Backbone as JSON Lines, residues from 0, in Angstrom:
{"i":0,"aa":"R","n":[38.4,-33.18,37.63],"ca":[37.3,-33.74,38.27],"c":[37.28,-34.24,39.41]}
{"i":1,"aa":"R","n":[36.25,-34.05,40.4],"ca":[36.82,-34.78,41.62],"c":[36.1,-36.46,41.68]}
{"i":2,"aa":"A","n":[36.53,-37.02,42.31],"ca":[35.92,-38.26,42.32],"c":[34.78,-38.26,43.39]}
{"i":3,"aa":"F","n":[33.75,-39.58,43.19],"ca":[32.6,-39.64,43.6],"c":[32.43,-40.87,44.33]}
{"i":4,"aa":"G","n":[32.34,-41.45,45.58],"ca":[32.07,-42.48,46.21],"c":[33.26,-43.42,46.15]}
{"i":5,"aa":"R","n":[34.47,-43.0,46.13],"ca":[35.59,-43.79,46.08],"c":[36.6,-43.0,46.44]}
{"i":6,"aa":"E","n":[37.81,-44.09,46.65],"ca":[38.88,-43.38,47.0],"c":[39.61,-42.67,45.38]}
{"i":7,"aa":"D","n":[40.38,-41.66,45.49],"ca":[40.53,-40.75,44.36],"c":[41.55,-41.75,43.49]}
{"i":8,"aa":"S","n":[42.38,-42.55,44.09],"ca":[43.13,-43.34,43.34],"c":[42.45,-44.31,42.52]}
{"i":9,"aa":"K","n":[41.37,-44.56,42.78],"ca":[40.5,-45.63,42.04],"c":[39.58,-44.98,41.01]}
{"i":10,"aa":"S","n":[39.18,-43.6,41.03],"ca":[38.53,-43.05,40.35],"c":[38.66,-43.26,38.58]}
{"i":11,"aa":"T","n":[37.59,-43.17,37.93],"ca":[37.96,-42.85,36.56],"c":[37.44,-41.44,35.96]}
{"i":12,"aa":"R","n":[38.26,-40.41,36.09],"ca":[37.73,-39.28,35.91],"c":[37.69,-38.97,34.48]}
{"i":13,"aa":"D","n":[37.97,-39.8,33.33],"ca":[38.05,-39.62,32.1],"c":[36.95,-40.28,31.44]}
{"i":14,"aa":"L","n":[36.17,-41.16,32.43],"ca":[35.09,-41.73,31.99],"c":[33.71,-40.64,32.23]}
{"i":15,"aa":"Y","n":[33.4,-40.56,31.19],"ca":[32.15,-39.58,31.04],"c":[30.84,-40.23,30.9]}
{"i":16,"aa":"T","n":[29.65,-40.34,31.84],"ca":[28.83,-41.2,31.7],"c":[27.35,-40.58,31.61]}
{"i":17,"aa":"A","n":[26.26,-40.84,31.09],"ca":[25.06,-40.08,30.86],"c":[23.67,-41.43,31.16]}
{"i":18,"aa":"L","n":[23.07,-41.03,32.03],"ca":[21.54,-41.73,31.89],"c":[20.52,-41.23,31.15]}
{"i":19,"aa":"W","n":[19.81,-42.21,30.97],"ca":[18.6,-42.16,29.66],"c":[17.4,-42.55,31.05]}
{"i":20,"aa":"I","n":[17.01,-41.6,31.37],"ca":[15.91,-41.5,32.52],"c":[14.42,-41.7,31.63]}
{"i":21,"aa":"P","n":[13.9,-42.26,31.95],"ca":[12.07,-42.54,31.73],"c":[11.31,-41.63,32.64]}
{"i":22,"aa":"D","n":[9.9,-41.13,32.45],"ca":[9.31,-40.54,32.77],"c":[8.82,-41.24,34.36]}
{"i":23,"aa":"L","n":[8.59,-42.54,34.27],"ca":[8.2,-43.31,35.3],"c":[9.33,-43.31,36.59]}
{"i":24,"aa":"F","n":[10.24,-43.22,36.29],"ca":[11.38,-42.75,37.27],"c":[10.98,-41.49,37.96]}
{"i":25,"aa":"M","n":[11.08,-40.41,37.35],"ca":[10.84,-39.2,37.62],"c":[9.58,-39.08,38.46]}
{"i":26,"aa":"K","n":[8.54,-39.77,37.81],"ca":[7.13,-40.02,38.94],"c":[7.44,-40.7,40.2]}
{"i":27,"aa":"R","n":[8.29,-41.77,40.51],"ca":[8.57,-42.39,41.63],"c":[9.16,-41.81,42.4]}
{"i":28,"aa":"V","n":[10.11,-40.64,41.93],"ca":[10.74,-39.91,42.49],"c":[9.82,-39.03,43.18]}
{"i":29,"aa":"E","n":[9.07,-38.25,42.65],"ca":[7.9,-37.3,43.16],"c":[7.15,-37.79,44.1]}
{"i":30,"aa":"A","n":[6.69,-38.97,43.91],"ca":[5.8,-39.7,44.82],"c":[6.9,-40.73,46.25]}
{"i":31,"aa":"D","n":[7.8,-40.46,46.3],"ca":[8.71,-41.17,47.11],"c":[8.63,-42.5,47.11]}
{"i":32,"aa":"G","n":[8.49,-43.07,46.02],"ca":[8.23,-44.52,45.65],"c":[9.89,-45.28,45.61]}
{"i":33,"aa":"D","n":[9.73,-46.77,45.23],"ca":[10.63,-47.12,44.86],"c":[10.75,-47.38,43.53]}
{"i":34,"aa":"W","n":[12.26,-48.01,43.14],"ca":[13.04,-47.88,41.89],"c":[13.37,-49.27,41.74]}
{"i":35,"aa":"S","n":[13.12,-50.18,40.6],"ca":[13.5,-51.34,40.63],"c":[14.78,-51.57,39.76]}
{"i":36,"aa":"L","n":[15.9,-52.33,39.94],"ca":[16.73,-52.84,38.93],"c":[16.86,-53.94,38.71]}
{"i":37,"aa":"F","n":[16.84,-53.84,37.34],"ca":[17.02,-55.15,36.47],"c":[18.04,-55.44,35.48]}
{"i":38,"aa":"C","n":[18.26,-56.58,35.38],"ca":[19.31,-57.2,34.62],"c":[18.88,-57.29,33.11]}
{"i":39,"aa":"P","n":[19.27,-56.67,32.29],"ca":[18.74,-56.37,30.88],"c":[18.67,-57.7,30.1]}
{"i":40,"aa":"N","n":[19.28,-58.96,30.56],"ca":[18.66,-60.41,29.96],"c":[17.87,-61.08,30.5]}
{"i":41,"aa":"E","n":[17.24,-60.06,32.21],"ca":[16.22,-60.8,32.47],"c":[15.0,-60.09,32.7]}
{"i":42,"aa":"A","n":[15.0,-59.09,31.95],"ca":[13.78,-58.09,31.66],"c":[14.35,-57.33,30.16]}
{"i":43,"aa":"P","n":[14.26,-58.17,28.85],"ca":[14.24,-57.78,27.77],"c":[13.26,-56.64,27.42]}
{"i":44,"aa":"G","n":[13.5,-56.0,26.29],"ca":[12.69,-54.82,25.88],"c":[12.54,-53.58,26.53]}
{"i":45,"aa":"L","n":[13.24,-53.45,27.43],"ca":[12.77,-52.08,28.38],"c":[13.39,-50.77,27.51]}
{"i":46,"aa":"S","n":[14.21,-51.15,26.88],"ca":[15.28,-50.06,26.01],"c":[14.33,-50.05,24.62]}
{"i":47,"aa":"H","n":[13.59,-50.92,23.97],"ca":[13.0,-50.61,22.95],"c":[11.58,-50.13,22.77]}
{"i":48,"aa":"V","n":[11.35,-49.56,24.29],"ca":[10.04,-48.96,24.6],"c":[10.16,-47.8,25.24]}
{"i":49,"aa":"W","n":[9.02,-47.2,25.26],"ca":[8.9,-45.81,25.82],"c":[7.4,-45.45,26.22]}
{"i":50,"aa":"G","n":[7.3,-44.37,27.06],"ca":[6.15,-43.98,27.25],"c":[4.92,-45.22,28.23]}
{"i":51,"aa":"D","n":[3.87,-45.19,27.68],"ca":[3.11,-46.28,28.21],"c":[3.5,-47.59,28.19]}
{"i":52,"aa":"D","n":[4.05,-47.82,27.18],"ca":[4.69,-49.41,26.59],"c":[5.58,-49.62,27.76]}
{"i":53,"aa":"F","n":[6.58,-48.43,28.08],"ca":[7.81,-48.7,28.76],"c":[7.03,-49.06,30.47]}
{"i":54,"aa":"D","n":[6.1,-48.06,30.78],"ca":[5.53,-48.29,32.13],"c":[5.02,-49.41,32.44]}
{"i":55,"aa":"N","n":[3.86,-49.99,31.45],"ca":[3.75,-51.52,31.18],"c":[4.27,-52.4,31.47]}
{"i":56,"aa":"L","n":[5.73,-52.43,30.49],"ca":[6.37,-53.42,30.63],"c":[7.18,-53.48,32.01]}
{"i":57,"aa":"Y","n":[7.61,-52.37,32.49],"ca":[8.37,-52.47,33.45],"c":[7.73,-52.76,34.65]}
{"i":58,"aa":"G","n":[6.23,-52.28,34.47],"ca":[5.53,-52.89,35.98],"c":[5.18,-54.31,35.9]}
{"i":59,"aa":"R","n":[4.98,-54.87,34.68],"ca":[4.78,-56.32,34.53],"c":[6.01,-56.89,34.97]}
{"i":60,"aa":"Y","n":[7.24,-56.75,35.17],"ca":[8.81,-57.35,35.32],"c":[8.44,-56.85,36.81]}
{"i":61,"aa":"E","n":[8.33,-55.9,37.37],"ca":[8.14,-55.69,39.01],"c":[7.14,-57.02,39.37]}
{"i":62,"aa":"Q","n":[6.13,-56.98,39.06],"ca":[5.03,-57.89,39.14],"c":[5.89,-59.34,39.39]}
{"i":63,"aa":"E","n":[6.4,-59.74,38.26],"ca":[6.82,-61.06,37.98],"c":[7.99,-61.13,38.79]}
{"i":64,"aa":"G","n":[8.5,-60.43,39.67],"ca":[9.58,-60.49,40.7],"c":[11.01,-60.56,39.93]}
{"i":65,"aa":"R","n":[11.07,-59.98,38.66],"ca":[12.25,-59.9,37.99],"c":[13.5,-59.0,38.7]}
{"i":66,"aa":"A","n":[12.99,-58.32,39.45],"ca":[14.14,-56.98,39.94],"c":[14.94,-57.69,40.61]}
{"i":67,"aa":"R","n":[16.61,-57.28,40.31],"ca":[17.57,-57.8,41.17],"c":[17.77,-57.1,42.49]}
{"i":68,"aa":"R","n":[17.31,-55.91,42.5],"ca":[17.07,-54.84,43.7],"c":[16.1,-53.79,43.55]}
{"i":69,"aa":"T","n":[15.73,-53.72,44.7],"ca":[14.61,-52.52,44.55],"c":[15.18,-51.28,45.78]}
{"i":70,"aa":"I","n":[15.4,-49.91,45.06],"ca":[15.92,-48.92,46.1],"c":[14.83,-47.73,46.06]}
{"i":71,"aa":"S","n":[15.13,-46.77,47.11],"ca":[14.17,-45.53,47.07],"c":[14.76,-44.84,45.87]}
{"i":72,"aa":"A","n":[13.7,-44.51,45.17],"ca":[13.69,-43.58,43.91],"c":[14.39,-42.25,44.2]}
{"i":73,"aa":"Q","n":[14.07,-41.68,45.39],"ca":[14.7,-40.46,46.08],"c":[15.98,-40.66,46.22]}
{"i":74,"aa":"K","n":[16.34,-41.62,46.94],"ca":[17.75,-41.72,47.52],"c":[18.9,-42.07,46.35]}
{"i":75,"aa":"L","n":[18.31,-42.64,44.9],"ca":[18.72,-42.72,44.13],"c":[19.06,-41.42,43.44]}
{"i":76,"aa":"W","n":[17.85,-40.49,43.38],"ca":[17.83,-39.28,42.42],"c":[18.96,-38.36,43.57]}
{"i":77,"aa":"F","n":[18.84,-38.07,44.72],"ca":[19.82,-37.43,45.43],"c":[21.22,-37.72,45.2]}
{"i":78,"aa":"R","n":[21.33,-39.28,44.92],"ca":[22.74,-39.45,44.71],"c":[23.34,-39.02,43.28]}
{"i":79,"aa":"I","n":[22.26,-39.13,42.29],"ca":[22.91,-38.86,41.31],"c":[22.99,-37.76,41.27]}
{"i":80,"aa":"L","n":[22.19,-36.53,41.86],"ca":[22.39,-35.46,41.93],"c":[23.65,-34.69,42.65]}
{"i":81,"aa":"Q","n":[24.26,-35.51,43.7],"ca":[24.93,-35.37,44.57],"c":[26.42,-35.49,43.59]}
{"i":82,"aa":"A","n":[26.26,-36.83,42.7],"ca":[27.57,-36.88,41.73],"c":[27.89,-35.8,40.84]}
{"i":83,"aa":"Q","n":[26.53,-35.34,40.23],"ca":[26.54,-33.83,39.25],"c":[27.14,-33.22,39.91]}
{"i":84,"aa":"V","n":[26.84,-32.47,41.14],"ca":[27.29,-31.56,41.98],"c":[29.22,-31.79,41.72]}
{"i":85,"aa":"D","n":[29.39,-32.9,42.37],"ca":[30.93,-33.32,42.76],"c":[31.8,-33.21,41.32]}
{"i":86,"aa":"T","n":[31.25,-33.81,40.1],"ca":[31.81,-34.49,39.25],"c":[31.55,-33.62,37.76]}
{"i":87,"aa":"G","n":[30.23,-33.27,37.88],"ca":[29.78,-32.49,36.63],"c":[29.02,-33.85,35.71]}
{"i":88,"aa":"T","n":[29.14,-35.07,36.37],"ca":[28.29,-36.0,35.53],"c":[27.68,-36.92,36.5]}
{"i":89,"aa":"P","n":[26.61,-37.57,35.92],"ca":[26.52,-38.01,34.91],"c":[25.35,-37.0,34.19]}
{"i":90,"aa":"F","n":[25.67,-36.78,32.87],"ca":[25.07,-36.09,31.88],"c":[23.22,-36.83,31.98]}
{"i":91,"aa":"M","n":[22.01,-35.91,31.85],"ca":[20.72,-36.8,32.07],"c":[20.11,-36.46,30.79]}
{"i":92,"aa":"V","n":[19.44,-37.23,29.94],"ca":[18.74,-37.2,28.93],"c":[17.47,-37.83,29.35]}
{"i":93,"aa":"Y","n":[16.33,-37.52,28.93],"ca":[14.88,-38.04,29.34],"c":[14.57,-39.12,27.92]}
{"i":94,"aa":"K","n":[14.32,-40.05,28.06],"ca":[14.23,-41.28,26.83],"c":[12.74,-40.72,26.61]}
{"i":95,"aa":"D","n":[11.42,-40.29,27.52],"ca":[10.27,-40.52,27.02],"c":[10.22,-38.76,26.29]}
{"i":96,"aa":"S","n":[10.65,-38.07,26.95],"ca":[10.72,-36.55,26.17],"c":[11.52,-36.57,24.82]}
{"i":97,"aa":"V","n":[12.41,-37.38,24.57],"ca":[13.05,-37.25,23.26],"c":[12.25,-37.91,22.28]}
{"i":98,"aa":"N","n":[11.56,-39.43,22.66],"ca":[11.03,-39.98,21.73],"c":[9.52,-39.4,21.49]}
{"i":99,"aa":"R","n":[9.01,-38.62,22.68],"ca":[7.62,-37.77,22.4],"c":[7.79,-37.02,21.1]}
{"i":100,"aa":"K","n":[8.94,-36.02,21.18],"ca":[9.43,-35.0,20.33],"c":[9.9,-35.36,19.28]}
{"i":101,"aa":"S","n":[10.31,-36.86,18.96],"ca":[11.05,-36.76,17.69],"c":[10.6,-37.08,16.43]}
{"i":102,"aa":"N","n":[10.9,-36.48,15.24],"ca":[10.44,-36.55,14.05],"c":[10.83,-38.06,13.41]}
{"i":103,"aa":"Q","n":[11.21,-38.67,14.1],"ca":[11.73,-40.26,13.8],"c":[10.87,-41.24,14.24]}
{"i":104,"aa":"Q","n":[9.42,-40.84,14.77],"ca":[8.84,-41.81,15.55],"c":[8.34,-43.11,14.69]}
{"i":105,"aa":"N","n":[8.19,-42.66,13.2],"ca":[7.87,-43.7,12.45],"c":[9.01,-44.88,12.11]}
{"i":106,"aa":"L","n":[10.14,-44.59,12.56],"ca":[11.27,-45.24,12.31],"c":[11.38,-46.73,13.64]}
{"i":107,"aa":"G","n":[11.09,-46.04,14.67],"ca":[10.97,-46.74,15.7],"c":[11.38,-45.98,17.06]}
{"i":108,"aa":"T","n":[11.94,-46.44,18.28],"ca":[12.26,-46.14,19.61],"c":[13.45,-45.65,19.39]}
{"i":109,"aa":"I","n":[14.08,-44.32,19.59],"ca":[15.33,-43.88,19.91],"c":[15.76,-44.25,21.38]}
{"i":110,"aa":"Q","n":[16.85,-45.03,21.34],"ca":[17.23,-45.65,22.34],"c":[18.64,-45.17,23.25]}
{"i":111,"aa":"G","n":[19.13,-43.87,22.79],"ca":[20.24,-43.32,23.51],"c":[20.6,-42.12,22.54]}
{"i":112,"aa":"G","n":[21.66,-41.41,22.7],"ca":[22.03,-40.42,21.89],"c":[23.39,-39.89,22.53]}
{"i":113,"aa":"S","n":[23.78,-38.63,21.98],"ca":[24.91,-38.29,22.75],"c":[25.22,-38.22,24.21]}
{"i":114,"aa":"L","n":[26.28,-37.93,24.78],"ca":[26.47,-37.86,26.03],"c":[25.48,-36.61,26.6]}
{"i":115,"aa":"N","n":[25.31,-35.23,26.15],"ca":[24.74,-34.27,26.57],"c":[23.42,-34.09,26.14]}
{"i":116,"aa":"G","n":[23.19,-35.26,25.11],"ca":[21.76,-35.0,24.54],"c":[21.46,-34.05,23.44]}
{"i":117,"aa":"D","n":[22.64,-33.49,22.75],"ca":[22.42,-32.6,21.76],"c":[21.95,-33.58,20.51]}
{"i":118,"aa":"V","n":[22.47,-34.81,20.21],"ca":[22.26,-35.57,19.19],"c":[21.37,-36.77,19.62]}
{"i":119,"aa":"V","n":[20.31,-36.93,19.19],"ca":[19.61,-37.89,19.55],"c":[18.84,-38.47,18.15]}
{"i":120,"aa":"Q","n":[19.15,-39.72,17.35],"ca":[18.66,-40.21,16.36],"c":[18.56,-41.57,16.53]}
{"i":121,"aa":"F","n":[17.53,-42.0,15.77],"ca":[17.37,-43.43,15.47],"c":[18.4,-44.2,14.92]}
{"i":122,"aa":"A","n":[18.41,-45.47,15.56],"ca":[19.53,-46.55,14.94],"c":[18.81,-47.63,15.24]}
{"i":123,"aa":"E","n":[18.84,-48.79,14.22],"ca":[18.33,-49.83,14.54],"c":[19.36,-51.1,14.54]}
{"i":124,"aa":"G","n":[19.03,-52.22,15.22],"ca":[19.82,-53.39,15.31],"c":[21.19,-53.02,16.1]}
{"i":125,"aa":"G","n":[22.16,-53.51,15.63],"ca":[23.6,-53.0,16.29],"c":[24.13,-51.69,16.04]}
{"i":126,"aa":"E","n":[23.44,-50.94,15.36],"ca":[23.91,-49.72,14.78],"c":[24.11,-48.7,15.56]}
{"i":127,"aa":"M","n":[24.87,-47.67,15.5],"ca":[24.88,-46.35,16.17],"c":[24.98,-45.46,15.38]}
{"i":128,"aa":"S","n":[24.01,-44.17,15.55],"ca":[23.67,-43.24,14.49],"c":[24.84,-42.05,15.16]}
{"i":129,"aa":"A","n":[25.32,-41.19,14.28],"ca":[26.15,-40.28,14.62],"c":[26.01,-39.1,13.95]}
{"i":130,"aa":"C","n":[26.51,-38.1,14.23],"ca":[26.51,-36.6,13.8],"c":[27.9,-36.15,13.5]}
{"i":131,"aa":"P","n":[28.36,-36.03,12.66],"ca":[29.76,-35.21,12.45],"c":[29.58,-33.94,12.56]}
{"i":132,"aa":"F","n":[30.67,-33.54,13.3],"ca":[30.73,-32.13,13.91],"c":[31.89,-31.43,12.97]}
């Protein structure tokens, strides 16, 4: 795999990353809007909600000025796409689509899955879900 954005000697070619993307991010990309970056300790709960609940909480945190940094959503999107072209990663999984289609909605919000998104299961607290292959 080719290095992205840094010297080859400093790259981590064996680290495979994934993004858990909310619909709100894609809407901001489409509208050429901004995207705010938060510290999870200063903007708690975003990983526990999806859909309108996520949009409302995210917007509230923006209004309260909790963002550490605000960047162009399109600029970030195109950097993500360039990284995919160059390295094959990050994998992308769409948070709201996963939760909207989940047959585990009665249990709570699915907060992640396998790298390529083929396994997405609910897990609570500090637990992780797994699917043996």
